[in-house]
Short mmCIF file of C-alpha atoms in Angstrom, two decimals:
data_model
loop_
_atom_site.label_atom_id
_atom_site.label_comp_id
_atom_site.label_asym_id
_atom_site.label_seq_id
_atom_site.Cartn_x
_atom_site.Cartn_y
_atom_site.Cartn_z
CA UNK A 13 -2.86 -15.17 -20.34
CA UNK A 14 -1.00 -11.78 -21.92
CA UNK A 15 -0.41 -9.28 -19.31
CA UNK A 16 0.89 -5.97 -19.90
CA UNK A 17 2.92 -3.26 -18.01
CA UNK A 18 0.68 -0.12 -19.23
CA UNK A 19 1.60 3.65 -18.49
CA UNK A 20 -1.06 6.18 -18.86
CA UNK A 21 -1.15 9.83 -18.45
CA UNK A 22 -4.48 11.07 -16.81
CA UNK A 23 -3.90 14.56 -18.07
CA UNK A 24 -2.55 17.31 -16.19
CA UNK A 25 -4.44 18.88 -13.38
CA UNK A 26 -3.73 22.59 -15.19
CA UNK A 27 -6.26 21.33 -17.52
CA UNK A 28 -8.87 21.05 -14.43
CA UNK A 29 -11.71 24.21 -15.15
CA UNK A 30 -12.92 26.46 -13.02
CA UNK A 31 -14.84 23.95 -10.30
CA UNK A 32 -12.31 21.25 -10.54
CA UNK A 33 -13.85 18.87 -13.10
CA UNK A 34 -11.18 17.61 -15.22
CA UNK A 35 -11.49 17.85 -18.63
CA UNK A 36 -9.83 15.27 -21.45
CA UNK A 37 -9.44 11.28 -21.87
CA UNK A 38 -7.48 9.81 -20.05
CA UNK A 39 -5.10 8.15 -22.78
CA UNK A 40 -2.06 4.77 -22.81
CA UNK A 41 1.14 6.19 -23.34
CA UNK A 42 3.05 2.73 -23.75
CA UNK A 43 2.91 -0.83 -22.36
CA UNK A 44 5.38 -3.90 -21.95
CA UNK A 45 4.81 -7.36 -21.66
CA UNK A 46 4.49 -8.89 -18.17
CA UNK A 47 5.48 -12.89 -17.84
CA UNK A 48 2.28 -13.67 -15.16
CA UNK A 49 0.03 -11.99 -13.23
CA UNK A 50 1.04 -8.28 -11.50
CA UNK A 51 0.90 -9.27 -8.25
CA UNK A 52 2.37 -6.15 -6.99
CA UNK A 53 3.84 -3.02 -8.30
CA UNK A 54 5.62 0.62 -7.54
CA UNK A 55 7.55 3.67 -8.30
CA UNK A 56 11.18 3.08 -7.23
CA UNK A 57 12.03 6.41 -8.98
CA UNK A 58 10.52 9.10 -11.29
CA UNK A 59 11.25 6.79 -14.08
CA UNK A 60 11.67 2.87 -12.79
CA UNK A 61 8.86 0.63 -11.32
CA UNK A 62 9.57 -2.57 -9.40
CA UNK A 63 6.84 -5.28 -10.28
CA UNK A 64 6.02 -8.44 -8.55
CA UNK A 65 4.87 -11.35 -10.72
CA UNK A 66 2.79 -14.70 -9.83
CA UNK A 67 5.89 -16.50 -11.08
CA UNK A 68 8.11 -14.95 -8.55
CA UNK A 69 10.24 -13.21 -10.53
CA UNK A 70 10.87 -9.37 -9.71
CA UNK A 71 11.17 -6.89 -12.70
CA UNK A 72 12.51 -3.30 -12.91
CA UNK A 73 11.16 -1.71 -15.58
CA UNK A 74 12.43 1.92 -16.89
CA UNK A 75 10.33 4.07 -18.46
CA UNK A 76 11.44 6.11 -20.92
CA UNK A 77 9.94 9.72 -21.10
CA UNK A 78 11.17 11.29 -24.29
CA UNK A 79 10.22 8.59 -26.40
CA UNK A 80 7.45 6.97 -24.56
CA UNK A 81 9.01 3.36 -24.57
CA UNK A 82 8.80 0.64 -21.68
CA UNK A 83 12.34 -1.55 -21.17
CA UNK A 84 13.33 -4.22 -19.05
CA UNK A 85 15.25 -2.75 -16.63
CA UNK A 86 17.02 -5.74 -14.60
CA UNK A 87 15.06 -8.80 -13.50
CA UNK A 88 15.36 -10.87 -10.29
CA UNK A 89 14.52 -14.58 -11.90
CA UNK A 90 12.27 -16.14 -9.47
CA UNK A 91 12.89 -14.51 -6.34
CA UNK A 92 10.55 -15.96 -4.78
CA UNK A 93 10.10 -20.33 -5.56
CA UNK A 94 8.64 -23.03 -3.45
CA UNK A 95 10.86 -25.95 -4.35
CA UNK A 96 13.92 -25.42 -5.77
CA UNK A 97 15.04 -22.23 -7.62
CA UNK A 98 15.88 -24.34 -11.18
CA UNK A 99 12.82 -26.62 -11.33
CA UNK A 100 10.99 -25.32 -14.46
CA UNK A 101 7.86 -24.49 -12.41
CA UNK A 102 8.67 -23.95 -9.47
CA UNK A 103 8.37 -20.25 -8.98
CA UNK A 104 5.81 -18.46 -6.37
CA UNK A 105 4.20 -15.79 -6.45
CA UNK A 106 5.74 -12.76 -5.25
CA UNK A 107 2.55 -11.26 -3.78
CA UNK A 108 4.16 -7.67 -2.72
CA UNK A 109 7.05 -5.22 -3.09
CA UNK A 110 7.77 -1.96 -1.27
CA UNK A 111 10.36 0.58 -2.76
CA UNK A 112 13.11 3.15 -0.71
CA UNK A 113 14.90 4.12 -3.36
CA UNK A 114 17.93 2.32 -4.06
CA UNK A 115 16.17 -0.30 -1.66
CA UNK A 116 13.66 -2.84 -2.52
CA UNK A 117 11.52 -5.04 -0.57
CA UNK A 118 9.80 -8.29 -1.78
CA UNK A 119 7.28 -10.72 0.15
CA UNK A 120 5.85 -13.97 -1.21
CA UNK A 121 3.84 -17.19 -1.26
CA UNK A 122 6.94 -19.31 0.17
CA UNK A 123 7.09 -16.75 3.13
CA UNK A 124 10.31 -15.45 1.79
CA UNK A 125 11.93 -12.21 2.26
CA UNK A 126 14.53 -10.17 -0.34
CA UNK A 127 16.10 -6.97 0.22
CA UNK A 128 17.36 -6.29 -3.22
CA UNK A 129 19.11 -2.91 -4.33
CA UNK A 130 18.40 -1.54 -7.70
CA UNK A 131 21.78 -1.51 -8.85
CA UNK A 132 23.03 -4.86 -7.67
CA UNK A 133 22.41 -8.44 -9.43
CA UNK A 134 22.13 -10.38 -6.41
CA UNK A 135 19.54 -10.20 -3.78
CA UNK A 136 21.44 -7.74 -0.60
CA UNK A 137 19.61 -10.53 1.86
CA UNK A 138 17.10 -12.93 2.08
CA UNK A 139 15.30 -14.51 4.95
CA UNK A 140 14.73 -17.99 3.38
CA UNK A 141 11.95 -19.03 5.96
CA UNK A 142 10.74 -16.06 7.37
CA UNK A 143 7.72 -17.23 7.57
CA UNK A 144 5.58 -20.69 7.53
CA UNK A 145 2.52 -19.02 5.80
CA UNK A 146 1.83 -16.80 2.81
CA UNK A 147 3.39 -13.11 3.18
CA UNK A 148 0.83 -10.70 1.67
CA UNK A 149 2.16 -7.22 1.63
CA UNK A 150 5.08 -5.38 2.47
CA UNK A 151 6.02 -1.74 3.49
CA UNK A 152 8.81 0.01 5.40
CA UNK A 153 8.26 0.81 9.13
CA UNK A 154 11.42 2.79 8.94
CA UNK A 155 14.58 2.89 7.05
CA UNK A 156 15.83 -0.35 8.51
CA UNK A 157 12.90 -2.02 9.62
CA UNK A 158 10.18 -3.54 7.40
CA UNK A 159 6.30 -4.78 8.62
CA UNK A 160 5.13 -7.88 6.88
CA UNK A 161 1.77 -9.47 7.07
CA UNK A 162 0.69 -13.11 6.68
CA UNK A 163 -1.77 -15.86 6.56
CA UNK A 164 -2.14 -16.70 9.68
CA UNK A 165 -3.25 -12.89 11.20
CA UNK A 166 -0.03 -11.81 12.41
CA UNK A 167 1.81 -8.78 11.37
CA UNK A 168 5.53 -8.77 12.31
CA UNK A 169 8.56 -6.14 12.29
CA UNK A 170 11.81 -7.02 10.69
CA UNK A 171 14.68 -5.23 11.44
CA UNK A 172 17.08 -5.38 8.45
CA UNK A 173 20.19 -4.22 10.49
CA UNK A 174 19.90 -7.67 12.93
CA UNK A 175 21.63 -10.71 11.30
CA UNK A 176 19.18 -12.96 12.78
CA UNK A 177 16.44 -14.63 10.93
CA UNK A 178 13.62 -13.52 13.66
CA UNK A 179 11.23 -11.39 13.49
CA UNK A 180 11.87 -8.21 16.05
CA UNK A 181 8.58 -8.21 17.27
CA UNK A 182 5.29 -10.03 16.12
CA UNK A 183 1.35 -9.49 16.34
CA UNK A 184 -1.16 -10.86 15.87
CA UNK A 185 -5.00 -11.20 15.96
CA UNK A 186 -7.11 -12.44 18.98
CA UNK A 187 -8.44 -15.76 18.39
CA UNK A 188 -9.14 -16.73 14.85
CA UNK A 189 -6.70 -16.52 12.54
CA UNK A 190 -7.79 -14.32 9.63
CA UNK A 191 -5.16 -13.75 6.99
CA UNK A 192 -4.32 -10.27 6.83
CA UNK A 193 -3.92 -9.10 3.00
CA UNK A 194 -2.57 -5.45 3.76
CA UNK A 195 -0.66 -3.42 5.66
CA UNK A 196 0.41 0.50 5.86
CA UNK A 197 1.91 2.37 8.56
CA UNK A 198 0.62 5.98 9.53
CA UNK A 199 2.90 8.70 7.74
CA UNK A 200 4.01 10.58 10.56
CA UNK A 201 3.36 8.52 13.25
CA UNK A 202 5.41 5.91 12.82
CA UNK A 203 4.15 3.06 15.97
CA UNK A 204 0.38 3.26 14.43
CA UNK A 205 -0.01 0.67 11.65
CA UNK A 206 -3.69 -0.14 9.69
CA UNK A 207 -3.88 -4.09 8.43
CA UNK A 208 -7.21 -5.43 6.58
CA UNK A 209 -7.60 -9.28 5.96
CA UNK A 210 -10.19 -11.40 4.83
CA UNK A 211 -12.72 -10.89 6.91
CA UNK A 212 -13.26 -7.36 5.99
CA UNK A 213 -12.42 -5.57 9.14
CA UNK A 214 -10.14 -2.80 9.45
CA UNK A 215 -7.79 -3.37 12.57
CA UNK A 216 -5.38 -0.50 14.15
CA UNK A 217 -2.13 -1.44 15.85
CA UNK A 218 -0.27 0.70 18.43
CA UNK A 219 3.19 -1.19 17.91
CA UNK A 220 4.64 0.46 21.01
CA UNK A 221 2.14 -1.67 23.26
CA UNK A 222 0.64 -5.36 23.46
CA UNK A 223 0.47 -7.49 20.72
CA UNK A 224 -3.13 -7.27 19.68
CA UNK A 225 -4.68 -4.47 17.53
CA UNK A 226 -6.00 -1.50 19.61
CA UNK A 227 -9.27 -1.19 17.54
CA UNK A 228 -11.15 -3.70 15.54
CA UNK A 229 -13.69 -1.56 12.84
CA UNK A 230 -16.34 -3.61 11.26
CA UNK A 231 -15.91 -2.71 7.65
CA UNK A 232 -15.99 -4.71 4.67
CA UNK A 233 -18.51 -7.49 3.64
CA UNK A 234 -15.77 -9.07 2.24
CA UNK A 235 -12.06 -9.59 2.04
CA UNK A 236 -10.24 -6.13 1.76
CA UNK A 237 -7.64 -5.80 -0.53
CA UNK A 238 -5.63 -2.72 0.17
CA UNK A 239 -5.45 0.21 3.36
CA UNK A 240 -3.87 3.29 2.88
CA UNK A 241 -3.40 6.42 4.87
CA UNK A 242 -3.19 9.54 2.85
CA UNK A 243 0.01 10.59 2.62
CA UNK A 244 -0.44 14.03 3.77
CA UNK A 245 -3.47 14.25 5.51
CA UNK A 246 -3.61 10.94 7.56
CA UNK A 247 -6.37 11.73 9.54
CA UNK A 248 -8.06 9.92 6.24
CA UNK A 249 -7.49 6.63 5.46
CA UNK A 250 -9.13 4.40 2.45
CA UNK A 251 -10.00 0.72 2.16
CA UNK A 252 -11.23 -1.43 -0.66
CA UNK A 253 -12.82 -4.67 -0.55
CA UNK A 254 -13.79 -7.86 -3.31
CA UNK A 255 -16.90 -6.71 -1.88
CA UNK A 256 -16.69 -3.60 -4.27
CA UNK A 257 -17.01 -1.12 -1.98
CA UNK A 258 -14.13 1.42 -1.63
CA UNK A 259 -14.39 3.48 2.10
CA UNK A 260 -13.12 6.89 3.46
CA UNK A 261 -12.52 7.00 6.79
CA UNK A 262 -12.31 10.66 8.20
CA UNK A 263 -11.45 10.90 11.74
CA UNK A 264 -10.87 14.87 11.52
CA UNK A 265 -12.53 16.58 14.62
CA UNK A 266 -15.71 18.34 13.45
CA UNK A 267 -15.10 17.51 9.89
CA UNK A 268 -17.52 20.23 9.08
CA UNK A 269 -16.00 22.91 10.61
CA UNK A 270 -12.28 22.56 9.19
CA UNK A 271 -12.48 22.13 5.07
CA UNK A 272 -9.86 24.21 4.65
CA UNK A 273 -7.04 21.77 6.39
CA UNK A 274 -7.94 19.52 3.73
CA UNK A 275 -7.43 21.92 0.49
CA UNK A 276 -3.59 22.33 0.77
CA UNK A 277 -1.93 25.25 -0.14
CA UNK A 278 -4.80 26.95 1.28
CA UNK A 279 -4.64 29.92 3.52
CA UNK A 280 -6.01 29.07 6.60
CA UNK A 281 -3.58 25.98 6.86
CA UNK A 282 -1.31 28.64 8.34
CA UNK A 283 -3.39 28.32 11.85
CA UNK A 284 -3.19 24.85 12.53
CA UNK A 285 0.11 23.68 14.32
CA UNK A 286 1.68 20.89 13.44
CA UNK A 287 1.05 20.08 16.84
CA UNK A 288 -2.67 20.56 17.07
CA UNK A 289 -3.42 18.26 14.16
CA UNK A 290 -0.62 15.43 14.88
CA UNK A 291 -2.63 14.89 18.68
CA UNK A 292 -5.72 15.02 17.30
CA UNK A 293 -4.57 12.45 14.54
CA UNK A 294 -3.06 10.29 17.42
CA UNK A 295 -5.84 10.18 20.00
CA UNK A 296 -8.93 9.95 16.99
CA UNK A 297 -6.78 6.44 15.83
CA UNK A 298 -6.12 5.46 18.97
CA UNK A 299 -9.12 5.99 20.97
CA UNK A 300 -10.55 2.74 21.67
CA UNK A 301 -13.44 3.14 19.55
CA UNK A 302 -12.87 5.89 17.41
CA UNK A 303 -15.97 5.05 15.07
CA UNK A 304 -18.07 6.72 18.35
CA UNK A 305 -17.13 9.80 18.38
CA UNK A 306 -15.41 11.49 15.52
CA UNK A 307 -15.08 9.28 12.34
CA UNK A 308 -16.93 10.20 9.43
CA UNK A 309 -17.02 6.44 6.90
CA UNK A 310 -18.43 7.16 2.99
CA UNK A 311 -18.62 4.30 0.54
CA UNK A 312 -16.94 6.55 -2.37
CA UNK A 313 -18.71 3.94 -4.98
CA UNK A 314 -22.08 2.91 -3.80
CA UNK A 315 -23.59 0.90 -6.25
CA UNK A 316 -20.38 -1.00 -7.10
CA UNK A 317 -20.73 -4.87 -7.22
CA UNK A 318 -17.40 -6.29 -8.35
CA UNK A 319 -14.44 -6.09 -6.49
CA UNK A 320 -11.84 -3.32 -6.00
CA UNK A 321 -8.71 -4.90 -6.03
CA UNK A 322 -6.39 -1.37 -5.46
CA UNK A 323 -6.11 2.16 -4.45
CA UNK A 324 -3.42 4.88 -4.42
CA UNK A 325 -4.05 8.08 -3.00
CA UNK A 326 -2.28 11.99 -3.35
CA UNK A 327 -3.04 14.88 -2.61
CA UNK A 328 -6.94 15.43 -4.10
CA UNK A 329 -6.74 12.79 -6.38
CA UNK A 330 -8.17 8.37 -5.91
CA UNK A 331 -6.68 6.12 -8.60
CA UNK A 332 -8.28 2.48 -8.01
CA UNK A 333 -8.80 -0.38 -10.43
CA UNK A 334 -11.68 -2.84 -10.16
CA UNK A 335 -12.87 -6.79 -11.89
CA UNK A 336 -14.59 -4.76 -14.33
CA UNK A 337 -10.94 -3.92 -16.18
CA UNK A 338 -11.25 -0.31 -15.34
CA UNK A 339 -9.33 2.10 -13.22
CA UNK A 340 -11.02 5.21 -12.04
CA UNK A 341 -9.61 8.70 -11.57
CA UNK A 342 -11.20 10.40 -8.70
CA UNK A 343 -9.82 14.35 -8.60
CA UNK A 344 -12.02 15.59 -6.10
CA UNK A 345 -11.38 13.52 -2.99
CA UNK A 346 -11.69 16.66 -0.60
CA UNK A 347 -14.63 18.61 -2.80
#
């Protein structure tokens, strides 16, 4: 019933000791008050997070570093609403939000699209009846163009520039339609996109080709809730599930014999071309079974039984939260 906005420092990585343990609690450095559930949330800037709420209203917070206060920002009032924007309840959920700073994206329940901007009280744009189904998540293919995910098992591209209410391009899954729950689009290259949905399975998409996913990967047991790519070495990717599991995919060649591409800032880095590790990236995704040959899956948290709901991932360091109200700090991703 009370949800909060919390913002906690995990300590700073100077403090790690000599092997790389960290030492020190994390601790809350301030919270807000959050009208429904957080649906949704990210950094728009060092200091502002856009959150999505069950009630469909979008909310800019702004954090404030010198005296370690949470404000109210600016607030879209239900952004997202099934019925009729005034009608006391009629808000939906706004289940996702993706920020390029000033540029925000939101996704919800009545398969509604926004583009706000931070500074601006009205919404840039919105595609009333983008979709027919539930909109799950969000992110930015490229400046312009957005990739949403819904319901039904189809992921489309938007492109922002078009006037036109249509999708640019849409995909979707062979045969039954599993809702897809997540989305996230391969950091450097840009046409390979990663969706999970309920039925646990990890699907690739080349978005240059076809309309169906290029691999299917058994995964989860269960639904999985979020896929991400790490940012700078995407050759990993991680996926959580409700069936409280949380995976690392690792499709670097001969994962043995290369540690130090992982540990960056180290020197061997030097050697490997940006070249070298992009194809290898490319043709380990998009092989059509890249489990066979060179992918390397670990259950980060075996014995966990209730579900992880999110992950974020950065350089050496796993953030997720779970259904037992805890979020774990994982610093050694690459040890």
């Amino acid at each position: 019933q009370d949800n909060r906005i919390s913002i906690w420092s995990a300590g700073d990585l100077g403090n790690a000791g000599l092997n790389g343990e960290y030492h020190g609690e994390p601790h809350l450095l301030c919270d807000i008050q959050h009208n429904g559930d957080v649906m949704d949330m990210q950094f728009l800037d060092q200091e502002r997070i856009v959150v999505a709420s069950s009630t469909g209203t979008v909310t800019v917070f702004r954090h404030h570093q010198n005296n370690q206060t949470l404000s109210a920002n600016h607030r879209w009032e239900k952004a997202h609403y099934h019925m009729d924007q005034d009608t006391p309840c009629g808000g939906a959920a706004c289940t996702g939000v993706v920020c390029n700073n000033p540029e925000i994206v939101t996704v919800g329940e009545d398969g509604r699209i926004n583009l706000f901007r931070a500074d601006q009280k009205d919404a840039v744009r919105t595609i009333d009846n983008a979709d027919s189904s539930t909109l799950h998540a969000v992110t930015f293919l490229r400046t312009t163009e957005i990739l949403t995910v819904n319901s039904i098992g189809q992921l489309k591209i938007w492109d922002l520039r078009q006037q036109r209410n249509e999708p640019s391009q849409i995909f979707s899954l062979a045969g039954d339609r599993v809702p897809l729950h997540c989305v996230d689009r391969h950091p450097n290259q840009q046409h390979i996109v990663a969706t999970g949905g309920q039925d646990g399975m990890l699907s690739i998409w080349d978005i240059r080709q076809g309309t169906m996913p290029v691999s299917l990967l058994n995964a989860h047991e269960a639904e999985m809730w979020e896929v991400h790519f790490h940012p700078s070495n995407p050759d990993h990717l991680f996926t959580c599930s409700e069936d409280g599991s949380l995976w690392h995919w690792d499709t670097s060649t001969n994962v043995s014999e290369k540690p130090s591409f992982l540990h960056q800032g180290g020197r061997s880095t030097a050697y490997l071309s940006h070249s070298t590790i992009n194809q290898s990236v490319v043709s380990a995704w998009l092989s059509n079974d890249p489990t066979k040959d060179r992918m390397e899956i670990t259950n980060l948290i075996p014995n966990q039984t209730l579900s992880v709901n999110s992950l974020d991932v950065l350089g050496p360091c796993l953030v997720y939260g779970t259904d037992a109200e805890a979020i774990y700090v994982n610093r050694q991703l690459f040890a």
